[in-house]
Amino acid sequence: MKIPELILSNNIGVLSTCDEHCKPSAATLFYAVRGGKLYFFTHEDSVKIKHIHANPSVCLVVSDHTNYRQAQVYATAKIIEEPSELLKLLENVINKEEVIKSDYLIPYMYIESEGSAPVVVEMEPKSIRLFQPETGITQTSA
């Protein structure tokens, strides 16, 4: 599936997940794109990981700074077992953001209540809805 430029030119989005009882949660995160898939990391004890274990269907929303353009990526998420190479990819994305000054990859990288082990999650897009003022709504599917 072709990833739209709006997604490629950004690296921050809002991920929506839900648990086995359809209780939703949404969180802002950094992401990276490689080989038509999107990646992010979080802690092994995070709500995102608990929800993905229960229900791997997720939606990532990416918008430009004006919010006139928006992409909704409907994807299947899976936890990567050997994340070392992907952690470096995500670190490179995050380090481009000059606002982040921390000893950790991101300021909340070490929060005891979240756990200390980072987990990389791969999102394989199933469909993407793109909202643009020039063209309206377009949708692509895998």
PDB file of C-alpha atoms in Angstrom:
ATOM      1  CA  MET A   1       0.000   0.000   0.000  1.00  0.00           C
ATOM      2  CA  LYS A   2       1.296   3.447  -0.866  1.00  0.00           C
ATOM      3  CA  ILE A   3       1.784   5.598   2.229  1.00  0.00           C
ATOM      4  CA  PRO A   4       0.507   9.180   1.661  1.00  0.00           C
ATOM      5  CA  GLU A   5       2.964  12.079   1.862  1.00  0.00           C
ATOM      6  CA  LEU A   6       1.098  13.514   4.877  1.00  0.00           C
ATOM      7  CA  ILE A   7       2.116  10.442   6.885  1.00  0.00           C
ATOM      8  CA  LEU A   8       5.663  10.350   5.476  1.00  0.00           C
ATOM      9  CA  SER A   9       6.288  14.039   6.199  1.00  0.00           C
ATOM     10  CA  ASN A  10       5.179  13.815   9.851  1.00  0.00           C
ATOM     11  CA  ASN A  11       6.244  11.697  12.805  1.00  0.00           C
ATOM     12  CA  ILE A  12       3.634  12.413  15.485  1.00  0.00           C
ATOM     13  CA  GLY A  13       0.151  10.957  15.559  1.00  0.00           C
ATOM     14  CA  VAL A  14      -2.644   9.874  17.888  1.00  0.00           C
ATOM     15  CA  LEU A  15      -3.131   6.137  18.271  1.00  0.00           C
ATOM     16  CA  SER A  16      -6.541   4.757  19.191  1.00  0.00           C
ATOM     17  CA  THR A  17      -6.868   1.283  20.670  1.00  0.00           C
ATOM     18  CA  CYS A  18      -9.546  -0.603  22.553  1.00  0.00           C
ATOM     19  CA  ASP A  19      -9.622  -3.514  24.943  1.00  0.00           C
ATOM     20  CA  GLU A  20     -11.620  -6.741  24.711  1.00  0.00           C
ATOM     21  CA  HIS A  21     -14.704  -4.878  26.044  1.00  0.00           C
ATOM     22  CA  CYS A  22     -14.361  -2.112  23.410  1.00  0.00           C
ATOM     23  CA  LYS A  23     -13.226   0.405  26.037  1.00  0.00           C
ATOM     24  CA  PRO A  24     -11.244   2.938  23.963  1.00  0.00           C
ATOM     25  CA  SER A  25      -8.011   4.757  24.660  1.00  0.00           C
ATOM     26  CA  ALA A  26      -6.031   7.290  22.608  1.00  0.00           C
ATOM     27  CA  ALA A  27      -2.457   8.489  23.013  1.00  0.00           C
ATOM     28  CA  THR A  28      -0.105  10.800  21.174  1.00  0.00           C
ATOM     29  CA  LEU A  29       3.091   9.111  20.011  1.00  0.00           C
ATOM     30  CA  PHE A  30       6.087   9.352  17.710  1.00  0.00           C
ATOM     31  CA  TYR A  31       6.142   6.957  14.769  1.00  0.00           C
ATOM     32  CA  ALA A  32       8.468   5.951  11.949  1.00  0.00           C
ATOM     33  CA  VAL A  33       7.719   4.473   8.513  1.00  0.00           C
ATOM     34  CA  ARG A  34       9.720   1.692   6.910  1.00  0.00           C
ATOM     35  CA  GLY A  35       8.771  -0.632   4.070  1.00  0.00           C
ATOM     36  CA  GLY A  36       5.101   0.364   4.017  1.00  0.00           C
ATOM     37  CA  LYS A  37       4.666  -0.271   7.750  1.00  0.00           C
ATOM     38  CA  LEU A  38       4.572   2.132  10.685  1.00  0.00           C
ATOM     39  CA  TYR A  39       6.401   1.647  13.975  1.00  0.00           C
ATOM     40  CA  PHE A  40       6.227   3.160  17.444  1.00  0.00           C
ATOM     41  CA  PHE A  41       7.490   2.250  20.871  1.00  0.00           C
ATOM     42  CA  THR A  42       6.014   2.303  24.305  1.00  0.00           C
ATOM     43  CA  HIS A  43       6.444   0.454  27.611  1.00  0.00           C
ATOM     44  CA  GLU A  44       5.567  -3.189  28.073  1.00  0.00           C
ATOM     45  CA  ASP A  45       3.058  -2.266  30.804  1.00  0.00           C
ATOM     46  CA  SER A  46       1.323   0.515  28.875  1.00  0.00           C
ATOM     47  CA  VAL A  47      -2.404   0.624  28.153  1.00  0.00           C
ATOM     48  CA  LYS A  48      -1.554   0.493  24.428  1.00  0.00           C
ATOM     49  CA  ILE A  49       0.199  -2.864  24.810  1.00  0.00           C
ATOM     50  CA  LYS A  50      -2.576  -4.303  26.994  1.00  0.00           C
ATOM     51  CA  HIS A  51      -5.143  -3.239  24.396  1.00  0.00           C
ATOM     52  CA  ILE A  52      -3.103  -4.592  21.460  1.00  0.00           C
ATOM     53  CA  HIS A  53      -2.829  -7.973  23.186  1.00  0.00           C
ATOM     54  CA  ALA A  54      -6.633  -8.001  23.513  1.00  0.00           C
ATOM     55  CA  ASN A  55      -7.449  -6.425  20.147  1.00  0.00           C
ATOM     56  CA  PRO A  56      -4.762  -5.777  17.502  1.00  0.00           C
ATOM     57  CA  SER A  57      -6.971  -3.470  15.407  1.00  0.00           C
ATOM     58  CA  VAL A  58      -5.757   0.125  15.810  1.00  0.00           C
ATOM     59  CA  CYS A  59      -6.213   3.524  14.181  1.00  0.00           C
ATOM     60  CA  LEU A  60      -3.472   6.153  13.906  1.00  0.00           C
ATOM     61  CA  VAL A  61      -4.553   9.727  13.094  1.00  0.00           C
ATOM     62  CA  VAL A  62      -1.977  12.079  11.587  1.00  0.00           C
ATOM     63  CA  SER A  63      -2.776  15.704  10.785  1.00  0.00           C
ATOM     64  CA  ASP A  64      -0.868  18.688   9.494  1.00  0.00           C
ATOM     65  CA  HIS A  65      -0.418  21.780  11.651  1.00  0.00           C
ATOM     66  CA  THR A  66      -3.615  23.348  10.316  1.00  0.00           C
ATOM     67  CA  ASN A  67      -5.766  20.210  10.800  1.00  0.00           C
ATOM     68  CA  TYR A  68      -7.234  20.757   7.323  1.00  0.00           C
ATOM     69  CA  ARG A  69      -5.416  17.638   6.162  1.00  0.00           C
ATOM     70  CA  GLN A  70      -5.733  14.391   8.054  1.00  0.00           C
ATOM     71  CA  ALA A  71      -4.952  10.727   7.516  1.00  0.00           C
ATOM     72  CA  GLN A  72      -6.580   7.871   9.387  1.00  0.00           C
ATOM     73  CA  VAL A  73      -4.521   4.688   9.210  1.00  0.00           C
ATOM     74  CA  TYR A  74      -6.526   1.579  10.066  1.00  0.00           C
ATOM     75  CA  ALA A  75      -4.009  -1.130  10.850  1.00  0.00           C
ATOM     76  CA  THR A  76      -3.236  -4.395  12.547  1.00  0.00           C
ATOM     77  CA  ALA A  77      -0.640  -3.998  15.304  1.00  0.00           C
ATOM     78  CA  LYS A  78       1.861  -6.580  16.442  1.00  0.00           C
ATOM     79  CA  ILE A  79       4.614  -6.490  19.015  1.00  0.00           C
ATOM     80  CA  ILE A  80       8.106  -6.970  17.584  1.00  0.00           C
ATOM     81  CA  GLU A  81      10.064  -9.630  19.432  1.00  0.00           C
ATOM     82  CA  GLU A  82      13.572  -8.390  18.485  1.00  0.00           C
ATOM     83  CA  PRO A  83      13.269  -4.576  18.451  1.00  0.00           C
ATOM     84  CA  SER A  84      16.928  -3.436  18.619  1.00  0.00           C
ATOM     85  CA  GLU A  85      17.229  -2.236  14.990  1.00  0.00           C
ATOM     86  CA  LEU A  86      13.810  -0.583  15.105  1.00  0.00           C
ATOM     87  CA  LEU A  87      14.577   1.215  18.379  1.00  0.00           C
ATOM     88  CA  LYS A  88      17.450   2.945  16.560  1.00  0.00           C
ATOM     89  CA  LEU A  89      15.100   3.902  13.702  1.00  0.00           C
ATOM     90  CA  LEU A  90      12.630   5.402  16.193  1.00  0.00           C
ATOM     91  CA  GLU A  91      15.409   7.156  18.120  1.00  0.00           C
ATOM     92  CA  ASN A  92      16.531   8.832  14.866  1.00  0.00           C
ATOM     93  CA  VAL A  93      12.976  10.054  14.204  1.00  0.00           C
ATOM     94  CA  ILE A  94      12.592  11.415  17.716  1.00  0.00           C
ATOM     95  CA  ASN A  95      16.011  13.073  17.776  1.00  0.00           C
ATOM     96  CA  LYS A  96      14.938  15.213  14.806  1.00  0.00           C
ATOM     97  CA  GLU A  97      12.534  16.935  17.182  1.00  0.00           C
ATOM     98  CA  GLU A  98      14.563  19.753  18.724  1.00  0.00           C
ATOM     99  CA  VAL A  99      12.059  20.214  21.555  1.00  0.00           C
ATOM    100  CA  ILE A 100      13.159  17.009  23.201  1.00  0.00           C
ATOM    101  CA  LYS A 101      16.115  17.328  25.538  1.00  0.00           C
ATOM    102  CA  SER A 102      16.428  14.281  27.749  1.00  0.00           C
ATOM    103  CA  ASP A 103      18.787  11.502  28.764  1.00  0.00           C
ATOM    104  CA  TYR A 104      16.205   9.044  27.452  1.00  0.00           C
ATOM    105  CA  LEU A 105      14.780   8.576  23.950  1.00  0.00           C
ATOM    106  CA  ILE A 106      11.742  10.542  25.035  1.00  0.00           C
ATOM    107  CA  PRO A 107      11.073  12.272  28.344  1.00  0.00           C
ATOM    108  CA  TYR A 108       8.788   9.517  29.651  1.00  0.00           C
ATOM    109  CA  MET A 109      11.164   6.712  28.644  1.00  0.00           C
ATOM    110  CA  TYR A 110      11.795   5.894  32.283  1.00  0.00           C
ATOM    111  CA  ILE A 111       8.649   6.041  34.360  1.00  0.00           C
ATOM    112  CA  GLU A 112       8.525   3.321  36.974  1.00  0.00           C
ATOM    113  CA  SER A 113       4.758   2.974  36.860  1.00  0.00           C
ATOM    114  CA  GLU A 114       4.945   2.343  33.101  1.00  0.00           C
ATOM    115  CA  GLY A 115       7.646  -0.320  33.390  1.00  0.00           C
ATOM    116  CA  SER A 116      11.196  -0.063  32.217  1.00  0.00           C
ATOM    117  CA  ALA A 117      11.278  -2.238  29.099  1.00  0.00           C
ATOM    118  CA  PRO A 118      10.579  -0.513  25.786  1.00  0.00           C
ATOM    119  CA  VAL A 119       8.427  -2.420  23.300  1.00  0.00           C
ATOM    120  CA  VAL A 120       8.334  -1.753  19.549  1.00  0.00           C
ATOM    121  CA  VAL A 121       5.003  -2.162  17.793  1.00  0.00           C
ATOM    122  CA  GLU A 122       4.576  -2.647  14.057  1.00  0.00           C
ATOM    123  CA  MET A 123       1.414  -1.395  12.386  1.00  0.00           C
ATOM    124  CA  GLU A 124       0.479  -2.932   9.046  1.00  0.00           C
ATOM    125  CA  PRO A 125      -2.020  -0.641   7.290  1.00  0.00           C
ATOM    126  CA  LYS A 126      -5.229  -2.270   6.087  1.00  0.00           C
ATOM    127  CA  SER A 127      -6.775   0.965   4.800  1.00  0.00           C
ATOM    128  CA  ILE A 128      -6.009   4.675   4.875  1.00  0.00           C
ATOM    129  CA  ARG A 129      -8.557   7.489   4.701  1.00  0.00           C
ATOM    130  CA  LEU A 130      -7.102  10.807   3.613  1.00  0.00           C
ATOM    131  CA  PHE A 131      -8.983  14.078   4.149  1.00  0.00           C
ATOM    132  CA  GLN A 132      -7.779  17.014   2.025  1.00  0.00           C
ATOM    133  CA  PRO A 133      -9.549  20.266   1.141  1.00  0.00           C
ATOM    134  CA  GLU A 134      -8.468  19.943  -2.511  1.00  0.00           C
ATOM    135  CA  THR A 135      -9.759  16.417  -3.104  1.00  0.00           C
ATOM    136  CA  GLY A 136     -12.128  15.626  -0.239  1.00  0.00           C
ATOM    137  CA  ILE A 137     -11.983  12.122   1.213  1.00  0.00           C
ATOM    138  CA  THR A 138     -10.032   9.379  -0.507  1.00  0.00           C
ATOM    139  CA  GLN A 139      -9.489   5.845   0.718  1.00  0.00           C
ATOM    140  CA  THR A 140      -6.965   3.171  -0.142  1.00  0.00           C
ATOM    141  CA  SER A 141      -7.056  -0.453   0.968  1.00  0.00           C
ATOM    142  CA  ALA A 142      -4.437  -3.164   1.094  1.00  0.00           C
TER     143      ALA A 142
END
